[in-house]
Coordinates of C-alpha atoms and ligand atoms in Angstrom, one line a residue:
X1 CA -75.4 119.1 180.1
X2 CA -79.0 119.3 179.0
X3 CA -80.8 118.3 175.7
X4 CA -84.1 120.0 175.2
X5 CA -86.5 118.1 172.9
X6 CA -89.4 120.2 171.6
X7 CA -92.0 117.9 170.2
X8 CA -94.6 119.5 167.9
X9 CA -96.6 116.5 166.7
X10 CA -99.7 115.5 168.8
X11 CA -99.8 112.1 167.2
X12 CA -97.7 110.2 169.8
X13 CA -97.0 106.6 168.5
X14 CA -98.5 107.4 165.1
X15 CA -96.2 110.3 164.5
X16 CA -93.3 109.9 162.1
X17 CA -91.4 112.9 163.5
X18 CA -91.8 111.8 167.1
X19 CA -90.8 108.2 166.3
X20 CA -87.6 109.3 164.5
X21 CA -86.9 111.8 167.4
X22 CA -87.3 109.0 169.9
X23 CA -84.6 107.0 168.0
X24 CA -82.4 110.1 168.2
X25 CA -83.1 110.5 172.0
X26 CA -82.6 106.8 172.7
X27 CA -79.2 106.8 170.9
X28 CA -78.2 110.1 172.6
X29 CA -79.1 108.8 176.1
X30 CA -77.1 105.7 175.5
X31 CA -74.1 107.8 174.6
X32 CA -74.6 110.4 177.3
X33 CA -76.2 108.6 180.2
X34 CA -75.4 111.5 182.6
X35 CA -77.0 114.2 180.5
X36 CA -80.5 115.6 181.4
X37 CA -83.1 115.3 178.6
X38 CA -86.1 117.6 178.9
X39 CA -89.1 117.0 176.7
X40 CA -91.4 119.8 175.9
X41 CA -94.5 118.3 174.2
X42 CA -96.2 121.3 172.8
X43 CA -99.7 119.7 172.5
X44 CA -99.5 118.4 176.1
X45 CA -98.1 121.2 178.1
X46 CA -100.1 124.4 178.0
X47 CA -97.8 127.3 177.0
X48 CA -98.1 130.7 178.7
X49 CA -100.5 133.1 177.1
X50 CA -99.2 135.8 174.8
X51 CA -101.9 138.2 173.7
X52 CA -102.6 141.9 174.1
X53 CA -100.6 142.2 177.3
X54 CA -97.6 140.3 175.9
X55 CA -97.6 142.4 172.7
X56 CA -97.8 145.6 174.7
X57 CA -95.0 144.4 177.0
X58 CA -92.9 143.5 174.0
X59 CA -93.2 147.2 172.9
X60 CA -92.3 148.4 176.4
X61 CA -89.3 146.0 176.4
X62 CA -88.0 147.5 173.1
X63 CA -88.5 151.1 174.4
X64 CA -86.7 150.2 177.7
X65 CA -83.8 148.7 175.7
X66 CA -83.6 151.7 173.4
X67 CA -83.4 154.0 176.4
X68 CA -80.5 151.9 177.7
X69 CA -82.4 149.9 180.3
X70 CA -81.9 146.2 181.1
X71 CA -85.4 145.1 180.1
X72 CA -88.8 145.1 181.8
X73 CA -90.0 143.3 184.9
X74 CA -91.2 139.7 184.7
X75 CA -94.8 140.4 185.4
X76 CA -98.1 139.3 183.8
X77 CA -97.6 137.6 180.4
X78 CA -94.0 138.7 180.2
X79 CA -93.3 136.3 183.2
X80 CA -94.4 133.4 180.9
X81 CA -92.1 134.7 178.1
X82 CA -89.1 134.8 180.5
X83 CA -89.9 131.3 181.8
X84 CA -89.8 129.8 178.3
X85 CA -86.7 131.8 177.3
X86 CA -85.0 130.5 180.4
X87 CA -85.9 126.9 179.6
X88 CA -84.4 127.3 176.1
X89 CA -81.3 129.2 177.5
X90 CA -80.7 126.5 180.1
X91 CA -80.4 123.8 177.3
X92 CA -77.0 123.0 175.8
X93 CA -78.5 121.3 172.8
X94 CA -81.9 121.4 171.1
X95 CA -83.9 118.8 169.2
X96 CA -87.0 120.0 167.5
X97 CA -89.3 117.5 165.9
X98 CA -92.3 118.7 163.9
X99 CA -94.9 117.7 161.3
X100 CA -95.7 119.9 158.3
X101 CA -99.2 121.3 158.7
X102 CA -100.6 123.3 155.8
X103 CA -97.1 123.9 154.3
X104 CA -95.8 125.2 157.6
X105 CA -95.9 124.2 161.3
X106 CA -98.6 123.2 163.8
X107 CA -100.0 126.2 165.7
X108 CA -98.5 125.4 169.2
X109 CA -95.1 125.6 167.6
X110 CA -95.9 129.0 166.2
X111 CA -97.2 130.0 169.7
X112 CA -93.8 128.8 171.2
X113 CA -91.9 130.8 168.6
X114 CA -94.0 133.9 169.4
X115 CA -93.1 133.5 173.1
X116 CA -89.4 133.0 172.7
X117 CA -88.4 135.5 169.9
X118 CA -88.0 138.5 172.1
X119 CA -85.8 141.6 172.0
X120 CA -83.1 141.7 174.7
X121 CA -83.8 138.0 175.6
X122 CA -83.1 136.0 172.4
X123 CA -82.0 138.7 170.0
X124 CA -80.8 142.3 170.1
X125 CA -80.2 145.1 167.7
X126 CA -76.6 146.4 167.5
X127 CA -75.5 150.0 167.1
X128 CA -75.6 149.6 163.3
X129 CA -79.3 148.4 163.4
X130 CA -78.4 144.8 162.7
X131 CA -80.0 141.9 164.4
X132 CA -77.8 139.8 166.7
X133 CA -79.0 136.4 168.0
X134 CA -78.4 135.7 171.6
X135 CA -79.1 132.0 171.7
X136 CA -75.5 131.0 170.8
X137 CA -73.2 128.0 171.1
X138 CA -76.0 125.3 170.9
X139 CA -76.5 122.9 168.0
X140 CA -80.0 122.4 166.7
X141 CA -81.3 119.1 165.2
X142 CA -84.5 119.4 163.3
X143 CA -86.6 116.3 162.5
X144 CA -89.3 117.2 160.1
X145 CA -92.1 115.1 158.6
X146 CA -94.3 115.9 155.7
X147 CA -97.0 114.0 153.8
X148 CA -95.6 115.1 150.4
X149 CA -92.1 115.9 149.2
X150 CA -90.7 119.3 148.7
X151 CA -87.7 120.6 146.9
X152 CA -85.0 122.1 149.2
X153 CA -84.5 125.8 148.9
X154 CA -86.2 129.1 149.7
X155 CA -89.9 129.1 148.8
X156 CA -90.6 130.5 145.3
X157 CA -94.0 131.3 143.8
X158 CA -93.2 128.9 141.0
X159 CA -93.0 126.0 143.5
X160 CA -96.9 126.0 143.5
X161 CA -98.3 123.3 145.8
X162 CA -94.8 122.0 146.5
X163 CA -93.8 125.1 148.5
X164 CA -92.2 124.4 151.8
X165 CA -92.7 127.0 154.6
X166 CA -91.8 124.5 157.3
X167 CA -88.0 123.9 157.1
X168 CA -87.0 127.4 155.7
X169 CA -89.2 129.1 158.3
X170 CA -87.8 127.1 161.2
X171 CA -84.2 127.5 160.0
X172 CA -84.8 131.2 159.5
X173 CA -86.2 131.7 163.0
X174 CA -83.4 129.6 164.5
X175 CA -80.7 131.6 162.7
X176 CA -82.4 134.8 163.7
X177 CA -82.1 134.0 167.4
X178 CA -78.5 132.8 167.1
X179 CA -78.3 129.2 166.2
X180 CA -75.5 128.5 163.7
X181 CA -75.1 124.7 163.8
X182 CA -78.5 123.6 162.3
X183 CA -78.9 120.0 161.1
X184 CA -82.0 118.5 159.5
X185 CA -83.5 115.1 158.9
X186 CA -86.5 115.1 156.7
X187 CA -89.1 112.3 156.5
X188 CA -91.1 113.0 153.3
X189 CA -94.1 111.4 151.6
X190 CA -95.5 109.9 154.8
X191 CA -99.0 110.3 153.3
X192 CA -98.1 108.9 149.9
X193 CA -96.4 105.6 150.9
X194 CA -98.1 102.2 151.4
X195 CA -97.6 100.9 155.0
X196 CA -94.6 98.6 154.1
X197 CA -92.8 101.3 152.3
X198 CA -93.5 103.8 155.1
X199 CA -92.2 101.4 157.6
X200 CA -89.0 100.9 155.6
X201 CA -88.5 104.7 155.3
X202 CA -89.1 105.2 159.0
X203 CA -86.6 102.5 159.9
X204 CA -84.0 104.2 157.6
X205 CA -84.6 107.6 159.1
X206 CA -84.4 106.1 162.7
X207 CA -81.0 104.7 161.8
X208 CA -79.9 108.1 160.4
X209 CA -81.2 109.8 163.6
X210 CA -79.3 107.3 165.8
X211 CA -76.1 108.1 163.8
X212 CA -76.8 111.8 164.0
X213 CA -77.2 111.6 167.8
X214 CA -73.7 110.1 168.0
X215 CA -72.1 113.3 166.9
X216 CA -74.5 115.8 168.5
Ligands
LIG1 C1 -103.6 119.4 159.8 C2 -102.7 118.8 158.9 C3 -102.2 119.5 157.8 C4 -101.2 118.9 156.9 N1 -100.7 119.6 155.9 C5 -99.8 119.1 155.1 C6 -99.2 119.9 154.1 O1 -99.4 121.0 153.9 N2 -98.2 119.3 153.3 C7 -97.9 118.0 153.5 O2 -97.0 117.5 152.7 N3 -98.4 117.2 154.4 C8 -99.4 117.7 155.3 N4 -99.9 117.0 156.3 C9 -99.4 115.6 156.5 C10 -98.4 115.5 157.6 O3 -97.3 116.4 157.3 C11 -97.8 114.1 157.7 O4 -98.9 113.3 158.1 C12 -96.7 114.0 158.6 O5 -96.3 112.7 158.7 C13 -97.1 114.5 160.0 O6 -96.0 114.4 160.9 P1 -96.2 113.4 162.2 O7 -96.4 112.0 161.5 O8 -94.9 113.5 162.9 O9 -97.4 113.8 163.0 C14 -100.9 117.5 157.1 C15 -101.4 116.8 158.2 C16 -102.3 117.4 159.0 C17 -102.9 116.6 160.2

């Protein structure tokens, strides 16, 4: 069994999402000492490029699938795409920890999403034109930090500066590629709390994460 931890904060020990994710991983490891835990730190590990060539190959992949083929060769930027998709596919469970940056996610996490959302690899289109996710049977635990607090729900124009494109976006992409069991722990107001109150909040969220890991 393999747990893949995708870490999207660059702030190491200072990061709220990484600290709570570490509490999750520590509790998970204690419960499942024989499981493999792979950490993909998005600000540390350079992701494969996905630019003009990758975009062109994505179009070729779609054409090949429409013509009944099995997908294009793993050459050039597409080879990097396939490597990242294989890393995700090889995991039995996924933990994703991320800060909110400008109401959404840090750019390396978007880069990662642009790599792994691929036709014929992580989703397909059925005969009725409906999208079908191919990353199935894995639970996903989100651990999300934000400086402010945000009402739960789909972003509405009326939410103004309290509009959250982080959790709804990540859950949307996850559902699109096939995840059904999606759990979330939110750490809010990290920028608004004084140090003692923040420490108290983080201790509570770490305890929640350890409990969540027990049933993951
Ligand atoms: C570049 C940047 C942009 C940010 N944008 C927002 C934001 O739009 N909304 C918010 O509530 N907090 C924002 N914050 C605050 C972070 O979400 C907050 O510090 C959070 O704890 C970061 O997660 P981390 O501690 O795991 O790194 C931003 C922080 C940075 C560095």
